[in-house]
Coordinates of C-alpha atoms in Angstrom, one line a residue:
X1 CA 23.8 -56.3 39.1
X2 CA 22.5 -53.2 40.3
X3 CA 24.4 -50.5 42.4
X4 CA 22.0 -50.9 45.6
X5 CA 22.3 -55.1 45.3
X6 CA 26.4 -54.6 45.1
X7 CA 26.1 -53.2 48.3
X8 CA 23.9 -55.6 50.0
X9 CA 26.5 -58.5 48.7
X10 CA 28.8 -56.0 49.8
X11 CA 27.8 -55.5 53.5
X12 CA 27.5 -59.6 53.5
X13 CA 30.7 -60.5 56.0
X14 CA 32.0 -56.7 55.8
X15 CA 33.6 -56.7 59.0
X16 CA 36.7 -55.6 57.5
X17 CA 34.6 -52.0 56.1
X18 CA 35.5 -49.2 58.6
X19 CA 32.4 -47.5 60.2
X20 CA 30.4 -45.8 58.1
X21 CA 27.0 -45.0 56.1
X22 CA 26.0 -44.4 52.7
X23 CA 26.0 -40.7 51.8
X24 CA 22.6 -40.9 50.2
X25 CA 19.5 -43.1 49.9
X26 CA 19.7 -45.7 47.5
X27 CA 16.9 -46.1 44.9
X28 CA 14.4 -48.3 46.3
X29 CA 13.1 -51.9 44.5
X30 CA 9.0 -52.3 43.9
X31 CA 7.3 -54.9 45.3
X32 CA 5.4 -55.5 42.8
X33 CA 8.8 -56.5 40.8
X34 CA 9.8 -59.2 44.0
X35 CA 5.9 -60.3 44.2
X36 CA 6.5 -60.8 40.3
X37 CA 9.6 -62.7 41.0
X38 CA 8.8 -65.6 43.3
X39 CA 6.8 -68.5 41.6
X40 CA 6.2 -72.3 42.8
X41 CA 5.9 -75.8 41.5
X42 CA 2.9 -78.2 40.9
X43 CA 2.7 -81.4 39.1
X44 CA -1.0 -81.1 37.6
X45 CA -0.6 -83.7 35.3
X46 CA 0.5 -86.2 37.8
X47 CA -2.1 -88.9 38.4
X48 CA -2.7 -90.0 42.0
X49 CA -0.7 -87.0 43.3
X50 CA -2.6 -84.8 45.5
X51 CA -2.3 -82.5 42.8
X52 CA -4.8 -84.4 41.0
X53 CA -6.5 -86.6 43.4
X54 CA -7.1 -83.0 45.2
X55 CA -6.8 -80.3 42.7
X56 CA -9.6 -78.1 44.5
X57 CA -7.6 -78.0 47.6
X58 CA -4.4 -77.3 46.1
X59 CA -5.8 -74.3 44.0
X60 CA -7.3 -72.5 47.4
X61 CA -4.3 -73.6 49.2
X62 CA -2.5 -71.2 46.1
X63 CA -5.0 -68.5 46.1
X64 CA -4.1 -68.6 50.2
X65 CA -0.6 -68.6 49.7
X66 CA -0.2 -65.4 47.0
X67 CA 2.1 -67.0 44.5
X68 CA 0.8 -66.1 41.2
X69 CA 3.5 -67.9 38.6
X70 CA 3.3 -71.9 38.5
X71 CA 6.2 -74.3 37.0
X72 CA 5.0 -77.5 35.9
X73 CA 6.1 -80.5 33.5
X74 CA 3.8 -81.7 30.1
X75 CA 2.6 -85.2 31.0
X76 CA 1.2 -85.2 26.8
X77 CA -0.6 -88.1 26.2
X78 CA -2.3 -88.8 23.0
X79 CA -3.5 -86.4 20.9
X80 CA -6.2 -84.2 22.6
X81 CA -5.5 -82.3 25.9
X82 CA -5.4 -84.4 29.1
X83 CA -7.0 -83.5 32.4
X84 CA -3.5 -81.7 33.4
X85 CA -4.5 -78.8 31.0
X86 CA -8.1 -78.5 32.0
X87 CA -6.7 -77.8 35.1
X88 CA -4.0 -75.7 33.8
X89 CA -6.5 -73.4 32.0
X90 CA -8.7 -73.4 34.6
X91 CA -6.2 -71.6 36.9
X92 CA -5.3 -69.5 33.6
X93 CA -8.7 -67.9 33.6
X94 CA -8.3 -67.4 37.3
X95 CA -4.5 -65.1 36.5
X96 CA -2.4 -67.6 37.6
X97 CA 0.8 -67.5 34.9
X98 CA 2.7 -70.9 33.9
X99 CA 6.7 -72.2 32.8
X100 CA 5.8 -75.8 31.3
X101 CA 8.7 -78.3 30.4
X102 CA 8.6 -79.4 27.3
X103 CA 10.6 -82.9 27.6
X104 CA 13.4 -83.7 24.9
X105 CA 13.1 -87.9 25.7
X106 CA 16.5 -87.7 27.6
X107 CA 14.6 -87.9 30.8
X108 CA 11.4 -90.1 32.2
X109 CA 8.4 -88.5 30.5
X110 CA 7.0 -88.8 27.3
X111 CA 8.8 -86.5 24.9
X112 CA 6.9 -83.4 24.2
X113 CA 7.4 -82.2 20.2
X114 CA 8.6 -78.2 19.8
X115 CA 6.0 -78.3 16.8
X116 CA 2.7 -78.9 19.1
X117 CA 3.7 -75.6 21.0
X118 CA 1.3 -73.5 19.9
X119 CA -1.6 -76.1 20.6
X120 CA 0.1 -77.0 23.6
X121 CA 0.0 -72.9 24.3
X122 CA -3.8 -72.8 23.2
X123 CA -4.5 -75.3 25.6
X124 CA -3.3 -73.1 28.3
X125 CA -5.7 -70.6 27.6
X126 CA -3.4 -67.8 27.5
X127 CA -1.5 -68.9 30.5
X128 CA 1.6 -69.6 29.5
X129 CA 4.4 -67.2 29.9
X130 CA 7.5 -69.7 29.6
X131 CA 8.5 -72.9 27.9
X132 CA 11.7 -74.8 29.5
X133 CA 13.7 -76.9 27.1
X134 CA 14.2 -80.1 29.3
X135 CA 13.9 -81.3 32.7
X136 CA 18.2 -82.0 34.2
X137 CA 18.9 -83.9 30.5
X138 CA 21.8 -86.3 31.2
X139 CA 23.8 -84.8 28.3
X140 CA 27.0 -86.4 29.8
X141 CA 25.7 -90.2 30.3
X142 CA 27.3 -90.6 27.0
X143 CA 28.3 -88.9 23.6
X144 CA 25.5 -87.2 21.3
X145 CA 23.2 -86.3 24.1
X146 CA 24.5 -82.8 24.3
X147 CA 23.3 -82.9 20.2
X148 CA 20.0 -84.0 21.0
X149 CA 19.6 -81.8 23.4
X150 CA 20.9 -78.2 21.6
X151 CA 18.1 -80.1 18.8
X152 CA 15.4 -79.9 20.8
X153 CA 15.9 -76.7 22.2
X154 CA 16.6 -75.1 18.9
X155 CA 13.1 -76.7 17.4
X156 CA 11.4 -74.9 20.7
X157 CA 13.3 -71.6 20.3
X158 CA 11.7 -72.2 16.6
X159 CA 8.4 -72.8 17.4
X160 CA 7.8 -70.2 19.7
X161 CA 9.2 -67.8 17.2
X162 CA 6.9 -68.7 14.1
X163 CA 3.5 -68.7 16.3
X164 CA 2.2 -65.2 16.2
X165 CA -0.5 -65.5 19.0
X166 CA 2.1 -66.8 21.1
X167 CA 5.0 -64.7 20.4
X168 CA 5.3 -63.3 24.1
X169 CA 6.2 -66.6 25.5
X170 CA 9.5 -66.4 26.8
X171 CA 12.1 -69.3 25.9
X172 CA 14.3 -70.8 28.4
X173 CA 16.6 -73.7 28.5
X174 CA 16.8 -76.6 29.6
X175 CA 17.7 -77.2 33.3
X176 CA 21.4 -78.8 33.2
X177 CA 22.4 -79.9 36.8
X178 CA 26.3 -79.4 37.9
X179 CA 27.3 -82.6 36.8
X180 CA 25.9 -81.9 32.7
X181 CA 26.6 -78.2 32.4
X182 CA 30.1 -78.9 31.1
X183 CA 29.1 -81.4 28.4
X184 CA 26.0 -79.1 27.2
X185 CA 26.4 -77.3 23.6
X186 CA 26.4 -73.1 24.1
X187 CA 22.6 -72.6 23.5
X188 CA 22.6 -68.8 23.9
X189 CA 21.3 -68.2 20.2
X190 CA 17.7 -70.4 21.2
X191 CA 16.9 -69.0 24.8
X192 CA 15.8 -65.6 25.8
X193 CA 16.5 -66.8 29.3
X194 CA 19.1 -69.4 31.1
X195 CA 17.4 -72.3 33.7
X196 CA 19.3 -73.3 36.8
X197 CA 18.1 -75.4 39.5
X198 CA 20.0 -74.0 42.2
X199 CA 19.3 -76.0 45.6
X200 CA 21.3 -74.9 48.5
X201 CA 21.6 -78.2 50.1
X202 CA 21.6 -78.0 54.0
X203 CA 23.5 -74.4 53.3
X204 CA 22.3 -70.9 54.3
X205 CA 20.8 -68.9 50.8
X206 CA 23.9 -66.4 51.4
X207 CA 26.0 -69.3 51.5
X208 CA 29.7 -69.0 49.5
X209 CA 30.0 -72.9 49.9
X210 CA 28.8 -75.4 47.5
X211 CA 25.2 -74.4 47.6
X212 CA 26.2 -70.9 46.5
X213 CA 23.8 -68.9 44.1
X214 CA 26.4 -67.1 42.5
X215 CA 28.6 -70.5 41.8
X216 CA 25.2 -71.7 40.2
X217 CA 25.1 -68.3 38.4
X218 CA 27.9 -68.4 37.1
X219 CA 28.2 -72.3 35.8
X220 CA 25.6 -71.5 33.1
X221 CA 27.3 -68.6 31.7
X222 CA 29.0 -71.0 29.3
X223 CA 25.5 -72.4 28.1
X224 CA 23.5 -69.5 28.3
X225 CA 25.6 -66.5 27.4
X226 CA 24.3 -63.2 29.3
X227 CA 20.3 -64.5 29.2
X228 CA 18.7 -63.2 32.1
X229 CA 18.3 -66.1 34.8
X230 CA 15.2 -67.3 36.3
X231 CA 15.3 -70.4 39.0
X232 CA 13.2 -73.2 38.0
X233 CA 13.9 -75.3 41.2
X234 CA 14.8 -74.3 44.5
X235 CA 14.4 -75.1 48.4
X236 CA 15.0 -77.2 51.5
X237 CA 13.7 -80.7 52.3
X238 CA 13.0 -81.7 55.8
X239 CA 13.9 -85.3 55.6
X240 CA 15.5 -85.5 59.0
X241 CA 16.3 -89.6 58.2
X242 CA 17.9 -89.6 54.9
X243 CA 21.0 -91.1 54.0
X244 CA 21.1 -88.9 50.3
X245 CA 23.9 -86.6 49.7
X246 CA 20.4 -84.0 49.5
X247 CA 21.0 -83.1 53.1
X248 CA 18.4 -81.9 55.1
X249 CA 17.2 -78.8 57.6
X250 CA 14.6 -79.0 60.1
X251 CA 11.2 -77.2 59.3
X252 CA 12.0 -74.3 61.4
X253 CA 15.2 -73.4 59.6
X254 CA 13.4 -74.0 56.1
X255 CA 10.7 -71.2 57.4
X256 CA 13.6 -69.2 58.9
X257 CA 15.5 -69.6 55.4
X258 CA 12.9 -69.6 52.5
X259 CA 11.8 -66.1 53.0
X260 CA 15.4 -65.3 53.1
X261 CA 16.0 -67.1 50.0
X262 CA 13.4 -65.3 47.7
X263 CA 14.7 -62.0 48.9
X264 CA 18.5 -63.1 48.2
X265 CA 17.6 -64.3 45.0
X266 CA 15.5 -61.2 43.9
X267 CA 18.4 -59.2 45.2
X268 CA 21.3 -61.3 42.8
X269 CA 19.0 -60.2 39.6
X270 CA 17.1 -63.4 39.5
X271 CA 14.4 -62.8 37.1
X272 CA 11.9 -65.6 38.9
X273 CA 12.5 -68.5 41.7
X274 CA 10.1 -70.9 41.7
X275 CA 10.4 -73.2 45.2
X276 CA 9.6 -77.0 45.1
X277 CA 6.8 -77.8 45.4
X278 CA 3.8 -76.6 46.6
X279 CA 2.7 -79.9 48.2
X280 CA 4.9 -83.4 48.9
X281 CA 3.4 -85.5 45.9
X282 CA 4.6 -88.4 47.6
X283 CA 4.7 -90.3 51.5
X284 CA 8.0 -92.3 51.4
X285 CA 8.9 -91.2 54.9
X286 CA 11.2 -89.0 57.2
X287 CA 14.0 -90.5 55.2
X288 CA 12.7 -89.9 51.6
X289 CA 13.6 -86.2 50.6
X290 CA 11.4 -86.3 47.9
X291 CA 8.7 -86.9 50.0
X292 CA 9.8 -83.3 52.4
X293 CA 9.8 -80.7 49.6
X294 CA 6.3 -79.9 49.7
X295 CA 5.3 -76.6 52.0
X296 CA 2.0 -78.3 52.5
X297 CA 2.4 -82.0 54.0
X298 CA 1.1 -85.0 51.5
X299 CA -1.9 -85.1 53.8
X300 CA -2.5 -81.3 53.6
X301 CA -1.0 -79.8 56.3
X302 CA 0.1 -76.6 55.3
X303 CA 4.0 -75.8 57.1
X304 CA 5.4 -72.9 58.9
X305 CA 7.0 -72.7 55.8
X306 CA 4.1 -72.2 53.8
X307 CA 3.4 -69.6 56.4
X308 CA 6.5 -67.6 55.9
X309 CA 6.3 -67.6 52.2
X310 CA 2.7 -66.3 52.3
X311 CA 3.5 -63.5 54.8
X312 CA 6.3 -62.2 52.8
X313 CA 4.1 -62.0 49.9
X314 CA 1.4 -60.2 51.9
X315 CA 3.5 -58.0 53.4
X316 CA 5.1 -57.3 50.3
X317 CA 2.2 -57.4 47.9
X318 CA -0.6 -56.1 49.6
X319 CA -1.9 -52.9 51.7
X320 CA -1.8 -51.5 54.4
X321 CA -5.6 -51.8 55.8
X322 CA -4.9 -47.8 57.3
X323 CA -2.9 -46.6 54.4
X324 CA -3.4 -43.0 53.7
X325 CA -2.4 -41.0 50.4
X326 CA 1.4 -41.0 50.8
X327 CA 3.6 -37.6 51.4
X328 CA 7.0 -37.2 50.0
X329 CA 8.4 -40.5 49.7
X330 CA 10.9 -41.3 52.7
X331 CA 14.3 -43.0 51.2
X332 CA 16.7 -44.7 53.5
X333 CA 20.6 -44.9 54.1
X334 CA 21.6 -48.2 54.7
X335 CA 25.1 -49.5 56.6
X336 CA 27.7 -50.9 55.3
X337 CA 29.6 -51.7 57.9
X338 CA 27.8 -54.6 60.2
X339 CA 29.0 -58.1 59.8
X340 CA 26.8 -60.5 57.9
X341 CA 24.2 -57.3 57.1
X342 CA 21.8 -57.9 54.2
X343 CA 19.7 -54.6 53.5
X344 CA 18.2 -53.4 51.2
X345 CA 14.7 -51.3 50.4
X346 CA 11.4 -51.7 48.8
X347 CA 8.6 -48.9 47.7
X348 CA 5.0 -50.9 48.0
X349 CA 2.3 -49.4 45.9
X350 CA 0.6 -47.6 48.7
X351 CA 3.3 -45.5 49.7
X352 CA 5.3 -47.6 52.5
X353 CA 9.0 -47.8 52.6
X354 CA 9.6 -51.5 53.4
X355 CA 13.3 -52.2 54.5
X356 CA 14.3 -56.4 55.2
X357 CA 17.4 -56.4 57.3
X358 CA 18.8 -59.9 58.2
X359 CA 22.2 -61.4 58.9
X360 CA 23.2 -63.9 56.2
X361 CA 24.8 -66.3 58.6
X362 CA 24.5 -70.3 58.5
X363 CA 21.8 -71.8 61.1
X364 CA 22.3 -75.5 60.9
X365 CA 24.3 -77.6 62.5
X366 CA 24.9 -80.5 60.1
X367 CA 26.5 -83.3 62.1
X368 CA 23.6 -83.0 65.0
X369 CA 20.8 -82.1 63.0
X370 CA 20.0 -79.4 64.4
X371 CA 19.7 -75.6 65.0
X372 CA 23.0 -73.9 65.8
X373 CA 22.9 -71.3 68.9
X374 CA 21.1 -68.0 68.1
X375 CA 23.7 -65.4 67.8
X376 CA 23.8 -62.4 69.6
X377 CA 21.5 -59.5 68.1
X378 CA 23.5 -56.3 66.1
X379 CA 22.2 -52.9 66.1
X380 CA 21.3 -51.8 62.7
X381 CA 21.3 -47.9 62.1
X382 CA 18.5 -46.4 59.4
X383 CA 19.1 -43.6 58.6
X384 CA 16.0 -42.1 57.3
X385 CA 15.4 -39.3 54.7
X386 CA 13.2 -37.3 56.5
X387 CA 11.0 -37.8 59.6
X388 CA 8.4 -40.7 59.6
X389 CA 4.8 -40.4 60.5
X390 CA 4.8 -44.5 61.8
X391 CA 7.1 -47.3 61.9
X392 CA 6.3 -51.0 62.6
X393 CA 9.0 -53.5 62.8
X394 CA 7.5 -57.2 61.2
X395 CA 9.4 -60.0 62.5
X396 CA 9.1 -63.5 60.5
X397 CA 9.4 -66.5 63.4
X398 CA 10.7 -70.1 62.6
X399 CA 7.1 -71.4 63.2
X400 CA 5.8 -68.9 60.8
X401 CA 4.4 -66.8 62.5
X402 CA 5.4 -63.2 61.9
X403 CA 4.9 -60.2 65.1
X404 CA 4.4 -57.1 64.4
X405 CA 5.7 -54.2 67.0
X406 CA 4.6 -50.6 66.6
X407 CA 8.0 -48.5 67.1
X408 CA 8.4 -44.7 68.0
X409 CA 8.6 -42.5 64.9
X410 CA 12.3 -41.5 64.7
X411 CA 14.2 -40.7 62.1
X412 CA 17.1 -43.0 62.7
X413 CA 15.4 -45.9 63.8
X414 CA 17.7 -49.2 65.2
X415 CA 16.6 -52.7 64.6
X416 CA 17.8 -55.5 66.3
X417 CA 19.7 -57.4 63.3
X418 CA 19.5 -61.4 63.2
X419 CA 19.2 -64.4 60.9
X420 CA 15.4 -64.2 61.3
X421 CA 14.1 -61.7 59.1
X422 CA 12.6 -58.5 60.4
X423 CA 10.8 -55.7 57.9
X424 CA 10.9 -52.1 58.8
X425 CA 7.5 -50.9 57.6
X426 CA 7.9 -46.8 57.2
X427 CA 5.3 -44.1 56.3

């Protein structure tokens, strides 16, 4: 963990610190590194899933949206390449990047052999940057799973390994849910990085509780060793009717959370999150959770979700249409010392200082439903490094929609701190 995300964690429920700033400006992040980090997924291969049935729509609806890494599972049947990876390569040629899921047989899905990887990778035309292991194997349903599993993984690890044209893929495990990570084999000697789906449940992303991304974090240690992490599933489902132990939010606090989440998980060393899915494969109802994943609806409609996540990425990733050639670089002191603060700063390519400031408090009321009260507003002192030439103060809305407010140019600008995110944009 680096020294400036310590101190965001840090300032997370730091009532207790006694008033006071940091002595210096903190190195900033890139944005580039956090646009790099945030990925989604698809199910290509999934016949009579709007994936499929509407694969045009779903690849503008990505090109809309900014993500540029995709997660999907092999649906390998026969010998030649299916539709799935004309669709795949298509979007390949196009820079999109991919993490496929080779299946072990533990799970529904034919059972993908480690030894076709490097056709499997040629069919990808070059757009294959990670292999996965397995999709949640139930390695403790009974004894010799676990085996099976460390087999299959090893043969990948393998495989990867003795393909020269391939060698930059990146090997990660398989995805072991809560209930299997204590029956998996240590598999840090065939990954180069460890899998966790690490769903929140109903809870906040800064949550300490049972949805906690540090608990998840910290469950695969065993399995993985010190691989770096990435996130292969993560997000909030919106069915409002469902009796699963999956509980829901409504889809204002999944817009107010999800940009949240991808900056929290950055921000914990996350290598890559990829959020399910890009579009509900399925209709089952307000009471079918599989069927409220999707930031676009199964008839299209894209969400305010889908909204959020595609303005934090152009925010983040693109350019300001008046950008001039930057001076000296501005850095910022951040506070310590206000409850619930998460802070932190980011250096985009054309020179802006971008600083998201949020309070990492829990929206959702469980047993109505609904959205809690908003909280009262705290003052959040910047201290800046030297005097701006412009501010503008982007505030992300649980419809969406983001506002943007031109500020005076002072060098200890205050934002209004909430549990909606807000982006000071400095030049």
């Amino acid at each position: 963990m680096s020294e400036l995300t310590r101190r965001a964690t840090l300032a997370l429920g730091a009532g207790a610190f006694a008033s006071r700033i940091e002595a210096a400006p903190a190195p900033a992040h890139r944005c580039e590194d956090l646009i790099d980090a945030i990925g989604i997924n698809v199910h290509l291969g999934h016949g009579g899933s709007p994936y499929v049935a509407r694969f045009s729509d779903c690849a503008a609806a990505l090109d809309d949206l900014g993500v540029r890494h995709l997660r999907d599972d092999i649906v390998l049947v026969g010998t030649e390449p299916a539709g799935q990876f004309e669709r795949i390569a298509g979007l390949a040629r196009r820079g999109y990047r991919f993490s496929l899921v080779f299946y072990d047989g533990l799970t529904p899905g034919p059972r993908v052999p480690p030894e076709r990887f490097a056709e499997i990778a040629d069919w990808a035309d070059d757009g294959l940057v990670v292999v996965e292991g397995g999709n949640e194997p139930p390695v403790a349903a009974r004894p010799g799973l676990a085996r099976l599993s460390a087999e299959h993984q090893a043969a990948l690890f393998r495989a990867v390994r003795d393909a020269p044209r391939h060698r930059t893929v990146r090997v990660a495990g398989p995805s072991y849910i809560q209930a299997n990570i204590a029956a998996a084999e240590n598999l840090s000697a065939s990954v180069d990085l460890a899998n966790v789906h690490a769903y929140p449940g109903l809870e906040h992303p800064e949550t300490r509780g049972a949805g906690s991304l540090g608990g998840f974090l910290a469950a695969v240690r065993p399995v993985f060793g010190t691989a770096p992490v990435i996130v292969t599933e993560t997000g909030y489902h919106t069915a409002l009717a469902t009796r699963s132990a999956h509980l829901p939010v409504s889809e204002a606090l999944r817009a107010r959370y999800l940009p949240r989440l991808l900056l929290w998980s950055y921000l914990q060393g996350v290598r890559r999150t990829y959020l399910y899915e890009l579009i509900s494969a399925f209709d089952g109802g307000d009471a079918d959770p599989e069927s409220r994943f999707g930031l676009i609806a199964h008839d299209g409609t894209p969400s305010a979700s889908f909204a959020a996540v595609r303005s934090l990425i152009r925010l983040f990733g693109g350019r300001a249409e008046d950008a001039t050639a930057s001076r000296d670089r501005i850095g910022v002191v951040l506070p310590v010392d206000v409850p619930d603060l998460v802070a932190t700063s980011f250096q985009r390519a054309d020179g802006a200082l971008l600083v998201p400031v949020w309070l990492g408090l829990d929206g959702w009321d469980r047993n109505a439903r609904a959205p809690r009260p908003d909280s009262a507003p705290r003052p959040v002192a910047l201290h800046l490094s030297s005097p701006p030439r412009r501010l503008r103060l982007h505030r992300f809305g649980d419809d969406g929609v983001v506002s943007v407010t031109g500020l005076a140019p002072m060098q200890v600008p205050t934002v209004a701190a909430t549990d909606r995110l807000a982006v000071l944009e400095i030049w």
